[in-house]
CSV table of C-alpha atoms in Angstrom, one decimal:
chain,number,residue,atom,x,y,z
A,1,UNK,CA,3.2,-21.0,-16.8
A,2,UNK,CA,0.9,-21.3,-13.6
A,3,UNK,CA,1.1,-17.2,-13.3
A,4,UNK,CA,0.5,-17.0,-17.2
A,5,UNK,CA,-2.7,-19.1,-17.3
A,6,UNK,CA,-4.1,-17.3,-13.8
A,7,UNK,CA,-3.3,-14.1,-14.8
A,8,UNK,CA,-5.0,-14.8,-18.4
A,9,UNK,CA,-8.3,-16.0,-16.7
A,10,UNK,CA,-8.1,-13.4,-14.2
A,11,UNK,CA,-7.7,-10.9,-16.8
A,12,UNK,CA,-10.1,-12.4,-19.6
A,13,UNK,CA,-12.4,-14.3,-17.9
A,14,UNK,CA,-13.8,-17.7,-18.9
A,15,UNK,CA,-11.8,-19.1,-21.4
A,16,UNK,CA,-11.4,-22.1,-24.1
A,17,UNK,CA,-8.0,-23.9,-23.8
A,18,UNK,CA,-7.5,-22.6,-27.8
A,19,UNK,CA,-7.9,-19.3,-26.5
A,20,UNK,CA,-5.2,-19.4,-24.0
A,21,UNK,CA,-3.3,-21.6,-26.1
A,22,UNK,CA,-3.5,-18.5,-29.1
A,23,UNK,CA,-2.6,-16.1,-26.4
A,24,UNK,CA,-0.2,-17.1,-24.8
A,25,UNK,CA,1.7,-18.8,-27.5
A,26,UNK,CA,1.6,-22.3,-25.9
A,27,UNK,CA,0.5,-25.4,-27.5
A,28,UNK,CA,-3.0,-26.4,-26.3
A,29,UNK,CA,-1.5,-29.9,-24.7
A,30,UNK,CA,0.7,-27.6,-22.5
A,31,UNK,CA,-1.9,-25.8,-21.6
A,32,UNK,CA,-4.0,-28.6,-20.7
A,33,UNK,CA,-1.1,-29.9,-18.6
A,34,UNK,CA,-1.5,-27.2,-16.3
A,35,UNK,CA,-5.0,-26.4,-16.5
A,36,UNK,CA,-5.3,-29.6,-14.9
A,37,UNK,CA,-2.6,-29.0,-12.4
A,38,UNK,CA,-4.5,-26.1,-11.4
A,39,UNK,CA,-7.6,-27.7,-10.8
A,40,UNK,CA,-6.2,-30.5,-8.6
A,41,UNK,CA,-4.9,-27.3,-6.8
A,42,UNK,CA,-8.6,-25.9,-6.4
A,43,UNK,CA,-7.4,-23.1,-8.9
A,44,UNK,CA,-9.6,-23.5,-11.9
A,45,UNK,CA,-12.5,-25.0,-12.7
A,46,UNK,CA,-14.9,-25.7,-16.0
A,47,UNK,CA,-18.0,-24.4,-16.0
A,48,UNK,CA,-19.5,-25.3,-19.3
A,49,UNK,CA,-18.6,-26.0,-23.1
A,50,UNK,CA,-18.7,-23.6,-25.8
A,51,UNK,CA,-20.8,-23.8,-29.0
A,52,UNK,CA,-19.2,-26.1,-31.6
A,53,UNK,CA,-20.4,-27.0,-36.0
A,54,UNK,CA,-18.9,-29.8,-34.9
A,55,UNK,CA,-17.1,-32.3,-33.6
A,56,UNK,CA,-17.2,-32.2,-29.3
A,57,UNK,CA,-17.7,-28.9,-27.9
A,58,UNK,CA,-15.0,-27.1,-25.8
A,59,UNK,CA,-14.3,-26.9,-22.2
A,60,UNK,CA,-14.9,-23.7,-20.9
A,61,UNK,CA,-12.1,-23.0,-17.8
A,62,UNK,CA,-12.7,-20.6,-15.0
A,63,UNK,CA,-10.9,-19.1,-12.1
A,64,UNK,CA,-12.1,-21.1,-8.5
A,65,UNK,CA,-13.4,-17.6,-6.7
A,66,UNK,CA,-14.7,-19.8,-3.8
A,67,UNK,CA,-11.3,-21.5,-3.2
A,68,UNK,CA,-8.4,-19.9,-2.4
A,69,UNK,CA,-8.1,-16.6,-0.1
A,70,UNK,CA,-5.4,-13.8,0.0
A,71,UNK,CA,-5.5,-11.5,2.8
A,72,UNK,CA,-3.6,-7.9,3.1
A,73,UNK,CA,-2.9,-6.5,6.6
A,74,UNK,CA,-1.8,-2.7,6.4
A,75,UNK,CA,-0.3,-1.7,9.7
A,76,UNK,CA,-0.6,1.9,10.1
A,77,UNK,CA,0.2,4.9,13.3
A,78,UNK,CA,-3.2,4.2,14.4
A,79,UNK,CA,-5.0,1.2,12.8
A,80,UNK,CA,-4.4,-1.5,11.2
A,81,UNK,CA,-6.5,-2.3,7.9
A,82,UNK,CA,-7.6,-5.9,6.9
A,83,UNK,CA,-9.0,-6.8,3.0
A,84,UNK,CA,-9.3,-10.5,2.5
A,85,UNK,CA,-9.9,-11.4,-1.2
A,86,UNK,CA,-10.5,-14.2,-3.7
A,87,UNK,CA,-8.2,-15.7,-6.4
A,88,UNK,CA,-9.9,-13.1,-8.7
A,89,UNK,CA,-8.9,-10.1,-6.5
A,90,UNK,CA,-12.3,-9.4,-5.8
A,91,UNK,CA,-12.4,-8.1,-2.2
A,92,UNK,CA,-14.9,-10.4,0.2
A,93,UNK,CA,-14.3,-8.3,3.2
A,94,UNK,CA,-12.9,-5.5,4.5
A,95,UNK,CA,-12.4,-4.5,8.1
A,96,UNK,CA,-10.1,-1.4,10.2
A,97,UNK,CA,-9.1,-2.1,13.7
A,98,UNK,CA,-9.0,0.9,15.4
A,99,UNK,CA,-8.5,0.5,18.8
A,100,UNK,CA,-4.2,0.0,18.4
A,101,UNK,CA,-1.2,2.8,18.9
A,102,UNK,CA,2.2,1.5,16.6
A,103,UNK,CA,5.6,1.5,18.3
A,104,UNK,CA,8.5,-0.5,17.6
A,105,UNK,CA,8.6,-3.1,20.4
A,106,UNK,CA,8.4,-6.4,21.2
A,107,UNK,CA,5.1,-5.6,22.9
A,108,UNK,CA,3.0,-4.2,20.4
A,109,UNK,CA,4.8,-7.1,17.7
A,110,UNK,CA,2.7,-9.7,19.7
A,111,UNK,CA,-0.5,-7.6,20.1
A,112,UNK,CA,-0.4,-7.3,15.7
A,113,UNK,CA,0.1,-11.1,15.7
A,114,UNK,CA,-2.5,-11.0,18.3
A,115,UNK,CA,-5.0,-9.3,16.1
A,116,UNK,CA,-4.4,-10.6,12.8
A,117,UNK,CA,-5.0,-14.2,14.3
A,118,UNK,CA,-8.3,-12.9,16.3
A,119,UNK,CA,-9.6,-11.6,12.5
A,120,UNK,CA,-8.5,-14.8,10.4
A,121,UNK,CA,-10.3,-16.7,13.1
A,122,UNK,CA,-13.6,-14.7,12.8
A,123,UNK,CA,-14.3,-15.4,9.3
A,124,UNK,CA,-15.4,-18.9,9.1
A,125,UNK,CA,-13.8,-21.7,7.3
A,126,UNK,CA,-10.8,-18.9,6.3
A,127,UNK,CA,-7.7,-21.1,8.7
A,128,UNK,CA,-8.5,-24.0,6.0
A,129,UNK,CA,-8.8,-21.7,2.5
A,130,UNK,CA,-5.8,-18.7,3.6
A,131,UNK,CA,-2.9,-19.2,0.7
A,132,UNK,CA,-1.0,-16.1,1.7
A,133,UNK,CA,-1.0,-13.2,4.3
A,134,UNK,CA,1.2,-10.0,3.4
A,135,UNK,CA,1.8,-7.9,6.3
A,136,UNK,CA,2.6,-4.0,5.3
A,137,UNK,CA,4.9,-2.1,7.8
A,138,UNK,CA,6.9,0.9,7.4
A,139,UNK,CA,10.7,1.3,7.0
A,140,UNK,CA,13.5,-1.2,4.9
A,141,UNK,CA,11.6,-4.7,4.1
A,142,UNK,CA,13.0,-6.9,2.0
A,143,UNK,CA,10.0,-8.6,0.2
A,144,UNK,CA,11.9,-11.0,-1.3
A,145,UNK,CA,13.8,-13.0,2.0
A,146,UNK,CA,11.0,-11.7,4.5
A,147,UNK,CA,13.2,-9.3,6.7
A,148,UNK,CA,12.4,-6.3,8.3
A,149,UNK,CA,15.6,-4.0,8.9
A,150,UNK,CA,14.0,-1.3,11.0
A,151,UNK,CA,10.1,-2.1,11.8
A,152,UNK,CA,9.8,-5.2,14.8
A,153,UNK,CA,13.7,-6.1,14.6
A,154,UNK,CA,14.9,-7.0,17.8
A,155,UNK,CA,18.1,-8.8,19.4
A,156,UNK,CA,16.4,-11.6,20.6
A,157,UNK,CA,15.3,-12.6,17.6
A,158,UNK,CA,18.5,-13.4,16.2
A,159,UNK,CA,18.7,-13.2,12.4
A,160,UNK,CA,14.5,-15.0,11.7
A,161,UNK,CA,13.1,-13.2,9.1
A,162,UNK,CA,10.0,-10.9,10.3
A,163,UNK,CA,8.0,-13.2,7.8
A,164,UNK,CA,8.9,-16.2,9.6
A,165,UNK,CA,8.2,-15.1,13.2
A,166,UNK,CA,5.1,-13.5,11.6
A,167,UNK,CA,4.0,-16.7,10.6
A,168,UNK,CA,5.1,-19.1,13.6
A,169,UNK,CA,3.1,-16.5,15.5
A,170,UNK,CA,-0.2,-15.9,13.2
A,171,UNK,CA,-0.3,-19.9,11.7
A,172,UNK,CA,-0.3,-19.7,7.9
A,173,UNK,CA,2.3,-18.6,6.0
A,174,UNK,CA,3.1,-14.8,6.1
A,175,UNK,CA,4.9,-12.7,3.6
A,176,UNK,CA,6.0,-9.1,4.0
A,177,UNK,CA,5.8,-5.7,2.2
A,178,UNK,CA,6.8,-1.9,2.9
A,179,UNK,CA,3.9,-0.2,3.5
A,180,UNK,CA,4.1,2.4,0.3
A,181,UNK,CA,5.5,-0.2,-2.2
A,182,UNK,CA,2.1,-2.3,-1.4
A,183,UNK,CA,-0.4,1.0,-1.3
A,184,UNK,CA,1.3,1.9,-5.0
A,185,UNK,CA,0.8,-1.5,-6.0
A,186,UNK,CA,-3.0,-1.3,-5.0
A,187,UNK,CA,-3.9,1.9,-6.6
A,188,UNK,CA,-2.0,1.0,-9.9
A,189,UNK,CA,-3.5,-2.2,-10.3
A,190,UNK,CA,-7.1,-1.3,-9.2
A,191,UNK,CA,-7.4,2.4,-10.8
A,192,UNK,CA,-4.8,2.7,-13.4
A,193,UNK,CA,-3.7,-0.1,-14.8
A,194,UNK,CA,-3.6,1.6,-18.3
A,195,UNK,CA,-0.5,3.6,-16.8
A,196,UNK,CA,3.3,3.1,-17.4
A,197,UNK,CA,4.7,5.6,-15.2
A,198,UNK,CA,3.4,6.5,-12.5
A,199,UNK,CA,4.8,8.2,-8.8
A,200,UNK,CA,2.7,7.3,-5.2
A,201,UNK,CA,3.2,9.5,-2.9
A,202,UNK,CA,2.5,8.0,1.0
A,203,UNK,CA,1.9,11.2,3.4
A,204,UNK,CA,1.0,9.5,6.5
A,205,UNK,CA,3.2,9.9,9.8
A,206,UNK,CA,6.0,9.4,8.0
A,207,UNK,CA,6.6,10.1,3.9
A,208,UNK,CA,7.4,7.8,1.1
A,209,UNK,CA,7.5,6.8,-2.3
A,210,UNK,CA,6.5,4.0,-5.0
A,211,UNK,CA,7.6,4.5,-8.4
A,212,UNK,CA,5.4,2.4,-11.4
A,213,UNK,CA,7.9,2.3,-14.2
A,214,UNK,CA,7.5,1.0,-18.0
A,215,UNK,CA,4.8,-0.5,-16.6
A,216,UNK,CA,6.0,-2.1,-14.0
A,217,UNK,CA,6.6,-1.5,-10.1
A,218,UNK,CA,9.7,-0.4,-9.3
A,219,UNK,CA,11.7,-1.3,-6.0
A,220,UNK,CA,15.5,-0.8,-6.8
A,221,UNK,CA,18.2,-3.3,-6.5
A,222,UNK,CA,17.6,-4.7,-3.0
A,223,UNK,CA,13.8,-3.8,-2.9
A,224,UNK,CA,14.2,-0.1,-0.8
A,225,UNK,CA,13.9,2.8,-3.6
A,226,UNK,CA,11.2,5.3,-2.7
A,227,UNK,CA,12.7,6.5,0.9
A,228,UNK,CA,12.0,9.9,0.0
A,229,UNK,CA,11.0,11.0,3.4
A,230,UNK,CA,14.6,10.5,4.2
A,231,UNK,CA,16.6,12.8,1.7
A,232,UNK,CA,18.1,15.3,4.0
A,233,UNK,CA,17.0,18.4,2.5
A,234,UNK,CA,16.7,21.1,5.4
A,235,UNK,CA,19.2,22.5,8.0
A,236,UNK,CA,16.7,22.5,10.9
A,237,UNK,CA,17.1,20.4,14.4
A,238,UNK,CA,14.4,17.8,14.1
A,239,UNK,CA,15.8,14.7,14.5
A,240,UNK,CA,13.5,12.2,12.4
A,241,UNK,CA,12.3,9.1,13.4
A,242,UNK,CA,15.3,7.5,11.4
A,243,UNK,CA,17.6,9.0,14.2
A,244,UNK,CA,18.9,12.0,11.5
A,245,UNK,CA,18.5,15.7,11.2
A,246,UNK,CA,16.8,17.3,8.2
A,247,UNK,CA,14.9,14.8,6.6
A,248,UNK,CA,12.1,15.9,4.2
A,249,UNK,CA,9.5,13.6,6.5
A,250,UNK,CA,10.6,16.7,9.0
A,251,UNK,CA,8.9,19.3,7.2
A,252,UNK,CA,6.6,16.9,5.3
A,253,UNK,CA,4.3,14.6,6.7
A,254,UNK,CA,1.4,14.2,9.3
A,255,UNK,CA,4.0,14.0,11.9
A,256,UNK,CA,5.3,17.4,10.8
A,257,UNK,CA,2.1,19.3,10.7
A,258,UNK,CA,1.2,18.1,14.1
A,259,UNK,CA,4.7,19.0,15.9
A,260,UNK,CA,3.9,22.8,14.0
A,261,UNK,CA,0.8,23.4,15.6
A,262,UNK,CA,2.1,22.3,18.6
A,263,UNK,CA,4.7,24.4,18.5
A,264,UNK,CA,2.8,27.7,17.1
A,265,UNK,CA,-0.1,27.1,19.5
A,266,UNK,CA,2.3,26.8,22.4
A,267,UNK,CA,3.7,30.2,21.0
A,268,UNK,CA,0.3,31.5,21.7
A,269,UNK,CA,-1.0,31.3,18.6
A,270,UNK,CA,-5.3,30.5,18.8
A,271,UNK,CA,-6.5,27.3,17.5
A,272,UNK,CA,-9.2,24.9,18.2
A,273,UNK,CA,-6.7,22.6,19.0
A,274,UNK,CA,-5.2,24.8,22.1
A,275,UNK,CA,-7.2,23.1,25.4
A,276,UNK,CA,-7.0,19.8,23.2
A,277,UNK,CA,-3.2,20.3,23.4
A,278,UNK,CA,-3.1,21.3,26.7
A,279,UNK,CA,-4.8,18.9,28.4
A,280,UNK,CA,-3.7,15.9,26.6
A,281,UNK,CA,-0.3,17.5,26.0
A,282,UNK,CA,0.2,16.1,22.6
A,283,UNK,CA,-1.9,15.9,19.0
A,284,UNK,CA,-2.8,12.8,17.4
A,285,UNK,CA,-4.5,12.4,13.5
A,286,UNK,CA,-7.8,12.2,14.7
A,287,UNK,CA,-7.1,15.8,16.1
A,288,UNK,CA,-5.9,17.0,13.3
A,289,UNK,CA,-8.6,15.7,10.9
A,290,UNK,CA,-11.2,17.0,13.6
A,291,UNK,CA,-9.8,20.2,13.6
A,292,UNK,CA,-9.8,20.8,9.4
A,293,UNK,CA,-13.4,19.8,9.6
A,294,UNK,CA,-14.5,22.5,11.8
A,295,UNK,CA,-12.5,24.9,9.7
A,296,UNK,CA,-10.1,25.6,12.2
A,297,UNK,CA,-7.5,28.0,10.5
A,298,UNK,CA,-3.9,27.6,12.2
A,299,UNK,CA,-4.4,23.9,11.1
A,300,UNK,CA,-5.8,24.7,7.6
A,301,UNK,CA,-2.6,27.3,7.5
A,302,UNK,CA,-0.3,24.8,8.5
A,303,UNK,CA,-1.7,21.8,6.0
A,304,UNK,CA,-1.7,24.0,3.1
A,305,UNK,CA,2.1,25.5,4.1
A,306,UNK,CA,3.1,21.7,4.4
A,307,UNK,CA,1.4,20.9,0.6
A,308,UNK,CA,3.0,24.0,-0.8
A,309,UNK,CA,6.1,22.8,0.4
A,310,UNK,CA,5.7,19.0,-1.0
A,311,UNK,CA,4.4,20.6,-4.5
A,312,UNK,CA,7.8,22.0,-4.9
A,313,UNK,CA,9.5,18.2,-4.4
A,314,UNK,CA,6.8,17.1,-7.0
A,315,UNK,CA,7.8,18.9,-9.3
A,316,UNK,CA,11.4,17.9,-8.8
A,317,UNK,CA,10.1,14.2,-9.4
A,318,UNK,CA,8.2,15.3,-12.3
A,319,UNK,CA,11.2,16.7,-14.2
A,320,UNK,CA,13.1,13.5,-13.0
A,321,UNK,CA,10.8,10.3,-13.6
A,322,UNK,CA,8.3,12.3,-16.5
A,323,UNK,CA,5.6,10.3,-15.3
A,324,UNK,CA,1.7,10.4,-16.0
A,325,UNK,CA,0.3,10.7,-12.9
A,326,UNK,CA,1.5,11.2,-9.0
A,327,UNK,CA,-1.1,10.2,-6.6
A,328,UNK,CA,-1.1,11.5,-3.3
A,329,UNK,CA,-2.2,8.5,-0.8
A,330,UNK,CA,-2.1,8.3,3.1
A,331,UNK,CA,-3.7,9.8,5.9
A,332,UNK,CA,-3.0,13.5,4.7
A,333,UNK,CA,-5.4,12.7,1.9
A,334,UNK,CA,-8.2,13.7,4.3
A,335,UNK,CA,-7.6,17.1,4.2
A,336,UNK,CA,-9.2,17.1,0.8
A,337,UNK,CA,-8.3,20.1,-1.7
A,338,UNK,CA,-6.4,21.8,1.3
A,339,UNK,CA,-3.7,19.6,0.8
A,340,UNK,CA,-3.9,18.8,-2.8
A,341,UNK,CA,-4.6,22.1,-4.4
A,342,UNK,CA,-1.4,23.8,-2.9
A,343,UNK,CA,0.6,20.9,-4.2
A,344,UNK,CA,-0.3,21.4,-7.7
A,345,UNK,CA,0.0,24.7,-7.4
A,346,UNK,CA,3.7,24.9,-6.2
A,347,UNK,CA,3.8,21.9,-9.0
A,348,UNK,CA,3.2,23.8,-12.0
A,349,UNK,CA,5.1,26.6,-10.4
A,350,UNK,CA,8.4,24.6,-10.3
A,351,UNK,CA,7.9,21.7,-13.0
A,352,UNK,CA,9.0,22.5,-16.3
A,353,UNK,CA,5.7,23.2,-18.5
A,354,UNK,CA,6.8,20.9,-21.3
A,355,UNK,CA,7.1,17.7,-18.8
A,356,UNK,CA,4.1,18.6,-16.7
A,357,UNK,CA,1.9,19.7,-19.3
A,358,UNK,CA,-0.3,16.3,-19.4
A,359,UNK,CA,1.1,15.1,-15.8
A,360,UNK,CA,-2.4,14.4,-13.5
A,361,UNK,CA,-2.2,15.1,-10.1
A,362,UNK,CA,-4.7,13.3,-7.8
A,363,UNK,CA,-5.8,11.7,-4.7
A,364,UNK,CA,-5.6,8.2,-4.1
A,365,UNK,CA,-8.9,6.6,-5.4
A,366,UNK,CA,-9.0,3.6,-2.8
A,367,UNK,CA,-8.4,6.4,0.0
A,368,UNK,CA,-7.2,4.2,3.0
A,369,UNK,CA,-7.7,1.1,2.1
A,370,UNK,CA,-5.2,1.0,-0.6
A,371,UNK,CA,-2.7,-0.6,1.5
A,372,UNK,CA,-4.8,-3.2,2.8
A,373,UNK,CA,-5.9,-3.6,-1.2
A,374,UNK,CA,-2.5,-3.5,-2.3
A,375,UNK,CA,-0.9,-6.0,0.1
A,376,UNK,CA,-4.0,-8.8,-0.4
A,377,UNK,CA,-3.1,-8.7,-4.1
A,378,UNK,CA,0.7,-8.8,-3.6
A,379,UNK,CA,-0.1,-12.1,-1.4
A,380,UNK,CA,-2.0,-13.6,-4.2
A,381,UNK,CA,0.7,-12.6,-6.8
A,382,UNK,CA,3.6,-14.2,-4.7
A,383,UNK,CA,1.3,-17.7,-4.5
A,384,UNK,CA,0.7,-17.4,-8.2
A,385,UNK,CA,4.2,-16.8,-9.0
A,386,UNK,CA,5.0,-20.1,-7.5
């Protein structure tokens, strides 16, 4: 009942207890009940009375958007992206850290602890008003029991949920998320809500999948659908990430495009990128994205080769899932129409017609901050569900 009336208000806006009560299909002294509840809670408030012929006039209820805050942490290759918001979901601030590398050790665990802590302290008064924090990461994450089966799981920690050292460490309570499952959540909820099938794709270092179906987001029977990047779909010698050969995220991903260029440029083929390379010895995102700016065309080759490529598995999922849209979201999406426009092209090339007549492909419309986005309102939905 709690999520019902929040999600009403949040939804609707100010609200008389018969209109909830009509709604929602609850009599008006259960609703009361908990309206109450709520406000004891710092939840809701009432902020006037309606207009009445008669008798006493009714209370008009409101969401409390200077109460309670939700914060989403998206830990990405090379930042990590902080939105804090209200009960509302309306974002109060929004911040990147830049200066941070991800790898999977103990190490660089205690630095993200280290920085989330630094940014909840920064914002005044937020220690005493933080409900929930949802930390994304990449890799198996069970949501539900907080557990992290490949991101920050180490020996010594025994069998402690990541959530639970997460929030020993950070001092609030901590929930966590995979990092695509929260960015589909975000772009669904803020940009296309109207949708009841829809496919995010996350082309970042790594590649995965959310899935939005009949209206709702889908996560499989353990909470891991949407490894895509892992389906072992070529018979080359890259060894991904995941410690197999062959996986898609080998051939499609930032991570891909940047081992290509080094490898071609290496070969002696010209690129802005070739004393970068050279001197530093490897590429990084920021590289990359410098280097498509300037128009430099062995990475423009390469980023359109890799979109081609990832057009073809769309249409795959298109003649699977039939959804409405697919969304293309992580750091790739800065290549603009270099990336995308080869995807739809191999898209409609491969789909059948009939199932991808009225299918829109797109960028994300929260661009890089949809994780961050995503995650805040997944920590406010897990403290509403409660």
């Amino acid at each position: 009942m709690k999520h019902k009336i929040l999600s009403y208000l949040i939804d609707n806006g100010d609200s008389p207890i018969s209109a909830m009560s009509k709604s929602l299909d609850y009599c008006i002294p259960t609703i009361t009940k908990y309206l109450e509840l709520l406000r004891d809670q710092g939840y809701v408030k009432v902020v006037g009375t309606g207009s009445s012929q008669r008798g006493r006039k009714a209370a008009i209820w409101s969401i409390c958007d200077d109460g309670p805050r939700f914060l989403g942490v998206d830990v990405k290759q090379f930042s990590i992206q902080f939105c804090l918001i209200s009960l509302s979901g309306k974002p109060i601030l929004e911040k990147e850290y830049k200066d941070f590398r991800f790898d999977n050790t103990p190490a660089v665990f205690e630095q993200v602890c280290s920085i989330i802590s630094a940014f909840i302290d920064s914002v005044e008064g937020l220690r005493q008003h933080l409900v929930m924090t949802c930390v994304t990461i990449g890799g198996r994450v069970s949501s539900a029991t907080g557990e992290s089966f490949s991101i920050f799981k180490f020996e010594e920690n025994g069998d402690t949920p990541l959530s639970t050292l997460f929030s020993s460490r950070i001092g609030n309570p901590v929930m966590i998320q995979n990092d695509t499952q929260a960015m589909t959540y975000g772009e669904w909820q803020h940009c296309r809500r109207n949708e009841q099938n829809m496919i995010f794709l996350n082309v970042s270092w790594g590649l995965g999948m959310g899935l939005i179906i009949g209206g709702k987001p889908y996560s499989g029977a353990n909470g891991y659908a949407g490894e895509i990047g892992h389906i072992n779909a070529y018979p080359n010698e890259r060894i991904c990430h995941c410690g197999k050969k062959g996986c898609l995220e080998t051939e499609i991903s930032i991570s891909a495009i940047v081992h290509t260029l080094e490898e071609n440029i290496l070969k002696g083929k010209s690129s802005l990128l070739s004393p970068i390379l050279h001197e530093k010895h490897n590429l990084t995102v920021e590289d990359l994205h410098r280097a498509i700016e300037e128009e430099d065309p062995l990475a423009i080759e390469t980023v359109e080769a890799c979109g081609s490529e990832l057009g073809r598995w769309v249409a795959n999922l298109i003649n699977i899932f039939n959804p409405q849209s697919v969304i293309i979201g992580g750091e790739l999406t800065n290549a603009g129409n270099y990336f995308l426009m080869p995807i739809e092209v191999a898209m409609r090339k491969y789909a059948l017609k009939l199932i991808a007549r009225d299918v829109t492909v797109a960028h994300s419309c929260l661009g890089g901050k949809c994780g961050a986005i995503g995650a805040a309102l997944l920590a406010r939905d897990r403290e509403m569900a409660i």
